[in-house]
CSV table of C-alpha atoms in Angstrom, one decimal:
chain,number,residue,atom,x,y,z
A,1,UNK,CA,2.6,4.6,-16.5
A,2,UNK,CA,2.3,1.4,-14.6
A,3,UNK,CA,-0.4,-1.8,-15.2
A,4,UNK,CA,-0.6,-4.6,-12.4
A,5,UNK,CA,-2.8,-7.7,-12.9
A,6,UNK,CA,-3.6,-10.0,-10.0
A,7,UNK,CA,-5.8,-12.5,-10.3
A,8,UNK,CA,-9.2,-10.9,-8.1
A,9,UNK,CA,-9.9,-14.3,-6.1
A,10,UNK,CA,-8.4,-17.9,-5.6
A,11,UNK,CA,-9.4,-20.7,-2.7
A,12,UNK,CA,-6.7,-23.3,-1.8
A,13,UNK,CA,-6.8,-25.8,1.4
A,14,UNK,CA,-5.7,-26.1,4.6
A,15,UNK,CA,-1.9,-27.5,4.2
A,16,UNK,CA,-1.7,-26.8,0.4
A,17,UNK,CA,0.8,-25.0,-1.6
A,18,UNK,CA,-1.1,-21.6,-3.4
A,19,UNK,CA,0.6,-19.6,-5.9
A,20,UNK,CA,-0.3,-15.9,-6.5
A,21,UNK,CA,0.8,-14.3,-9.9
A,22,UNK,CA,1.6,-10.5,-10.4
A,23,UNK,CA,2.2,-9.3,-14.4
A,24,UNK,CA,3.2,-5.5,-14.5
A,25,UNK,CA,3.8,-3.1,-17.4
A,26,UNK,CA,6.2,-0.7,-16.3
A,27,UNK,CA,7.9,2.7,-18.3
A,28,UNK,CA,10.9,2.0,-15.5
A,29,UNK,CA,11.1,-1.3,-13.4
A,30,UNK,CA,12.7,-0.1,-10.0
A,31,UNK,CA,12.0,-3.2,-7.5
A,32,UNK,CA,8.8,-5.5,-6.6
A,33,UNK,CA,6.8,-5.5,-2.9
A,34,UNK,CA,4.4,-8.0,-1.8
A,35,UNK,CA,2.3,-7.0,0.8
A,36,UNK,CA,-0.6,-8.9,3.2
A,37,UNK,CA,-3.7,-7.5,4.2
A,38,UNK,CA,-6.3,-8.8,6.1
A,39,UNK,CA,-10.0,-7.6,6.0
A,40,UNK,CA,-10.2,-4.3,7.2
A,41,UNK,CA,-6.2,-4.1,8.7
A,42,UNK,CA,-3.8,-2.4,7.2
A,43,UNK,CA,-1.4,-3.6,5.1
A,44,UNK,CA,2.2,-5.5,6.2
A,45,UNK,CA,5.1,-6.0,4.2
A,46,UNK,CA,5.9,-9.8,3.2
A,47,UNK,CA,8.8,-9.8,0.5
A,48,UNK,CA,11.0,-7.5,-1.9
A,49,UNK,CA,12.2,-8.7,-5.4
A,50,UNK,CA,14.6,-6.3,-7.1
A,51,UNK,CA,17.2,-9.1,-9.5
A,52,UNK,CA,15.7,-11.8,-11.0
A,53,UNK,CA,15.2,-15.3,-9.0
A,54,UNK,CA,13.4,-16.4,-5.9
A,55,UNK,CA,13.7,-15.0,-2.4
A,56,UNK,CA,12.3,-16.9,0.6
A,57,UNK,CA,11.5,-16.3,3.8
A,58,UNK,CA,9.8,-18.9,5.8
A,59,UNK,CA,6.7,-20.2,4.5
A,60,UNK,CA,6.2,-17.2,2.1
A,61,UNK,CA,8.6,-17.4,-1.5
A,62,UNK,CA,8.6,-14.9,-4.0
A,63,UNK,CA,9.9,-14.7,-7.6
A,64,UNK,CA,10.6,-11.9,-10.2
A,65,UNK,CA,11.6,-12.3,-13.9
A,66,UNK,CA,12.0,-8.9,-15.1
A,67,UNK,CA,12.4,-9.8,-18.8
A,68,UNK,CA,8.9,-10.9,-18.8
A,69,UNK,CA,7.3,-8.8,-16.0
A,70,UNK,CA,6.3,-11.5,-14.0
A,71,UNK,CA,6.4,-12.2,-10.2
A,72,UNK,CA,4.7,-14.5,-8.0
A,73,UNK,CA,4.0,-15.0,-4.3
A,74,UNK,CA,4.1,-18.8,-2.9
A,75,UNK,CA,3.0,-19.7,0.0
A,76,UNK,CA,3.3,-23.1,1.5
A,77,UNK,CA,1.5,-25.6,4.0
A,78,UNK,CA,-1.7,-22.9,4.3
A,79,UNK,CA,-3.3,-21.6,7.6
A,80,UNK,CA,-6.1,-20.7,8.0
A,81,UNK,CA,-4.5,-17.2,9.1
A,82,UNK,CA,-3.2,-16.9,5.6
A,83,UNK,CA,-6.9,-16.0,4.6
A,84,UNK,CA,-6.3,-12.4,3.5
A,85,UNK,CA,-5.7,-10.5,0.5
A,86,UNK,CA,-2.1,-10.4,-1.1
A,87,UNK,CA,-0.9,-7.2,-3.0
A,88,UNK,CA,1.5,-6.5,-5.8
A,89,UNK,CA,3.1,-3.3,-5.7
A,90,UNK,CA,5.8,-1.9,-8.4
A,91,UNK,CA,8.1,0.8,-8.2
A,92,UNK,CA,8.9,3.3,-10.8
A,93,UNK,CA,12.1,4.5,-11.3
A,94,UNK,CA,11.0,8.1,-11.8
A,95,UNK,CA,10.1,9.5,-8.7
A,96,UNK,CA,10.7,6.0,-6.6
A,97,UNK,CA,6.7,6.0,-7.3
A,98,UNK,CA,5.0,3.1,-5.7
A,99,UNK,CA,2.1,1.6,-7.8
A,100,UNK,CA,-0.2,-1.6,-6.3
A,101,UNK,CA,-2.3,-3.7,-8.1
A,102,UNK,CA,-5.5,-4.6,-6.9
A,103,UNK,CA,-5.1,-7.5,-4.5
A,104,UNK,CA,-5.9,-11.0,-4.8
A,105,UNK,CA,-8.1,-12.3,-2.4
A,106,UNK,CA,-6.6,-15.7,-1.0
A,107,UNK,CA,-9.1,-17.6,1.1
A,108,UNK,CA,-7.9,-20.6,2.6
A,109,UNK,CA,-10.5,-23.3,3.6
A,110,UNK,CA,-10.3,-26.4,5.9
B,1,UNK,CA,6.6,0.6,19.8
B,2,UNK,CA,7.6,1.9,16.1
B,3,UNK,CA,4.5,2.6,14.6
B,4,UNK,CA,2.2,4.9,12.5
B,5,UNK,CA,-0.9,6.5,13.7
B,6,UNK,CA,-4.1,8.0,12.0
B,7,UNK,CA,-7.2,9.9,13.7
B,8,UNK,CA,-9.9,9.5,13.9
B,9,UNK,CA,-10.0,6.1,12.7
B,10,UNK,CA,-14.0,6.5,11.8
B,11,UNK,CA,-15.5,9.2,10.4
B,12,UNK,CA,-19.2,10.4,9.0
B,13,UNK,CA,-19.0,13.7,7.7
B,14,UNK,CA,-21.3,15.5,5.4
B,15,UNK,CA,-21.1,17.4,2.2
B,16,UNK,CA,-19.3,20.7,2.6
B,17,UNK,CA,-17.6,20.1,5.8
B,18,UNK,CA,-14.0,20.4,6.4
B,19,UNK,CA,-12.1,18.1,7.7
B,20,UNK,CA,-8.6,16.9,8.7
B,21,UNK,CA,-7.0,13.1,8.9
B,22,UNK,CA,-4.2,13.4,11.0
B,23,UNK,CA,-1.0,11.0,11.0
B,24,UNK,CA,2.3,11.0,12.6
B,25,UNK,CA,4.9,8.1,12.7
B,26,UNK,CA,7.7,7.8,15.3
B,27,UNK,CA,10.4,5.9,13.3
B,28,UNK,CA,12.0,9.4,11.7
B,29,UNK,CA,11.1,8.1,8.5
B,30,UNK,CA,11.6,10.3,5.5
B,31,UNK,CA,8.8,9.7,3.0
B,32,UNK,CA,5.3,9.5,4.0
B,33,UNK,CA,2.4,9.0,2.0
B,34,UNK,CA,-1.6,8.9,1.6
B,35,UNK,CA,-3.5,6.1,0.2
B,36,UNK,CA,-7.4,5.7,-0.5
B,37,UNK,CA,-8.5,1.9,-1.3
B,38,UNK,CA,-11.5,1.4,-3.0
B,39,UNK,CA,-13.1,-2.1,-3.9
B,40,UNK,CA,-11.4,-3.3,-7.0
B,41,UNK,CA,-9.1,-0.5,-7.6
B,42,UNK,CA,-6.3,-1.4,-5.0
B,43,UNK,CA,-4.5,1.5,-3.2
B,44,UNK,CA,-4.2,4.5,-4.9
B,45,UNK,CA,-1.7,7.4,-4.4
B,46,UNK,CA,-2.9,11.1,-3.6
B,47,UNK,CA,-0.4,12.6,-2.0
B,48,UNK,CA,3.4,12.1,-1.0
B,49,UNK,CA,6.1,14.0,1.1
B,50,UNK,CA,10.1,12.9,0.7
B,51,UNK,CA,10.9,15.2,3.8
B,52,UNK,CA,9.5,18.2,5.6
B,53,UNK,CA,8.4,21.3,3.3
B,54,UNK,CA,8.3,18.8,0.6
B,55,UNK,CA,5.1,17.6,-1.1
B,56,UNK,CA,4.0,16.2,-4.5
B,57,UNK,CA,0.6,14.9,-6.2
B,58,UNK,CA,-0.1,11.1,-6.3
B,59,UNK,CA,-2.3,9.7,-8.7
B,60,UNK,CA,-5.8,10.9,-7.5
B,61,UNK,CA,-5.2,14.6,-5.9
B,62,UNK,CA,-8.2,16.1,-6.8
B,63,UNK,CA,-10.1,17.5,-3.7
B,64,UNK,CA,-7.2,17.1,-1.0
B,65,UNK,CA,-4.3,18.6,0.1
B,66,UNK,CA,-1.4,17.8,2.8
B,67,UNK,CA,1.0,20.0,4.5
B,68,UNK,CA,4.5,18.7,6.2
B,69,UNK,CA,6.1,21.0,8.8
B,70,UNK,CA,7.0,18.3,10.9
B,71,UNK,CA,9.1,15.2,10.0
B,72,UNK,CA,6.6,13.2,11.8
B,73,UNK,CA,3.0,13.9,10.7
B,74,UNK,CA,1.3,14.3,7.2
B,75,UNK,CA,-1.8,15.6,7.5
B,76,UNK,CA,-4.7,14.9,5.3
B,77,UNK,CA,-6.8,17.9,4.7
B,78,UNK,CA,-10.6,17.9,2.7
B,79,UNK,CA,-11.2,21.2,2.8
B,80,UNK,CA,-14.7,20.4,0.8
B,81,UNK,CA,-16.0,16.6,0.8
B,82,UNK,CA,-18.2,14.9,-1.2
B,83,UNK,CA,-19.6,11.4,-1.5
B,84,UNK,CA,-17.0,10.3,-3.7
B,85,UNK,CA,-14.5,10.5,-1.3
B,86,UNK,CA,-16.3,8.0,0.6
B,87,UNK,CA,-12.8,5.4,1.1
B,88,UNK,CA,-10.8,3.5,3.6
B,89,UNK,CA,-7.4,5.7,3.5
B,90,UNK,CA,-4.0,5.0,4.6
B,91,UNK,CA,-1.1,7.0,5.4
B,92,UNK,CA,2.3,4.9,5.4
B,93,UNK,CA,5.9,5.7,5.7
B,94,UNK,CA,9.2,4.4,4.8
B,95,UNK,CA,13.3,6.0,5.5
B,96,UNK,CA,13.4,6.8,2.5
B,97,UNK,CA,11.4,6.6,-1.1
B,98,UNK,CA,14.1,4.0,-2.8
B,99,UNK,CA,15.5,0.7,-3.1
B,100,UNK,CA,14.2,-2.1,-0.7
B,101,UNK,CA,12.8,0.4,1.9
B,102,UNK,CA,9.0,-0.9,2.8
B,103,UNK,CA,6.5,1.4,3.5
B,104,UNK,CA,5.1,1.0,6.7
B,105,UNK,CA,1.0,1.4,6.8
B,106,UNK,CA,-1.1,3.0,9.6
B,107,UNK,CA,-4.3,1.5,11.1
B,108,UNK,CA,-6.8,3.1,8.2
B,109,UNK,CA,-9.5,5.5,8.4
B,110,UNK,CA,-12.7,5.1,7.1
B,111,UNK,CA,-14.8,8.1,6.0
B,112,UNK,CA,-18.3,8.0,4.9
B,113,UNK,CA,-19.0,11.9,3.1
B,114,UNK,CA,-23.3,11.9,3.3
């Protein structure tokens, strides 16, 4: 079986650098998805970490150290659009089995 | 427009009464999937398809069931709701269950079981 922690809430400012942390406990690591949701929307797809190391795309960065089951989401010079909630989602080898953690509720203030 | 769709999008319903969530997706994906998200427990899995005729349980089956004759729509069936399937649930679907391949979500549906 799979356990995802996410912090539940963090506030950051307008401009500012926030950085979200995902730790997993997985039986088979099989690749890492952050995904964006704002209140009520569904959710969007923002990154995918399979090898250790940071991928980036745009403002949004995310990182994956496998050996310690550890990713994070980054996300630079904040909008107030960014306001949302961020999810960490592992896959399981077996089955391809997609697992999220709770969210962490970002809100960004002015 | 590639996309996934879910009706209705709100629903009250009472105790006892059937009911289907319908869901279709236009980009010949593969895999689809239901989702309820409840506060503080994230999304969890109930049901999953990897292609037509093919169905497996998620994590929280109890109370549902799906069919998939088409490639394109996943059904969600209650055949007997109760309050504690008061959710917001998703259906979302990707090419194919592996590697990098996102799961595209559809608009939600929010049921409220009285």
């Amino acid at each position: 079986g799979q356990n995802i922690d996410q912090p539940t809430e963090m506030t950051a400012t307008e401009g500012a650098i926030v950085q979200i942390n995902c730790t997993y406990q997985t039986s088979g690591f099989n690749g890492l998805f952050w995904y964006q949701q704002h209140a009520g929307e569904a959710p969007t797809f923002l990154s995918y970490n399979v090898l250790d190391g940071l991928e980036e795309k745009g403002r949004f960065s995310s990182f994956l150290s496998r050996s310690k089951g550890y990713s994070y989401l980054l996300l630079k010079e904040l909008q107030m659009k960014d306001s949302a909630s961020y999810l960490c989602a592992v896959r399981e080898r077996r089955g391809n089995k997609l697992v999220f953690g709770a969210g962490t509720i970002l809100r960004v203030k002015s | 427009e590639a996309q996934v769709t879910q009706n209705p999008r709100y629903l009250i319903t009472v105790t006892g009464k059937k009911l289907t969530v319908t869901c279709s997706q236009n980009m010949n994906h593969e895999y689809m999937s239901w989702y309820r998200q409840d506060p503080g427990l994230g999304l969890r899995q109930i049901y999953y398809s990897m292609n037509v005729e093919v169905t497996d349980k998620g994590d929280v089956p109890e109370g549902y069931k799906v069919s998939r004759k088409e490639k394109r729509n996943f059904p969600l069936i209650l055949e007997s709701p109760s309050p504690n399937q008061t959710s917001l649930y998703f259906c979302a679907s990707s090419l194919r269950s592996g590697g990098s391949d996102e799961q595209f979500f559809g608009p939600g549906t929010r049921l409220t079981v009285l």
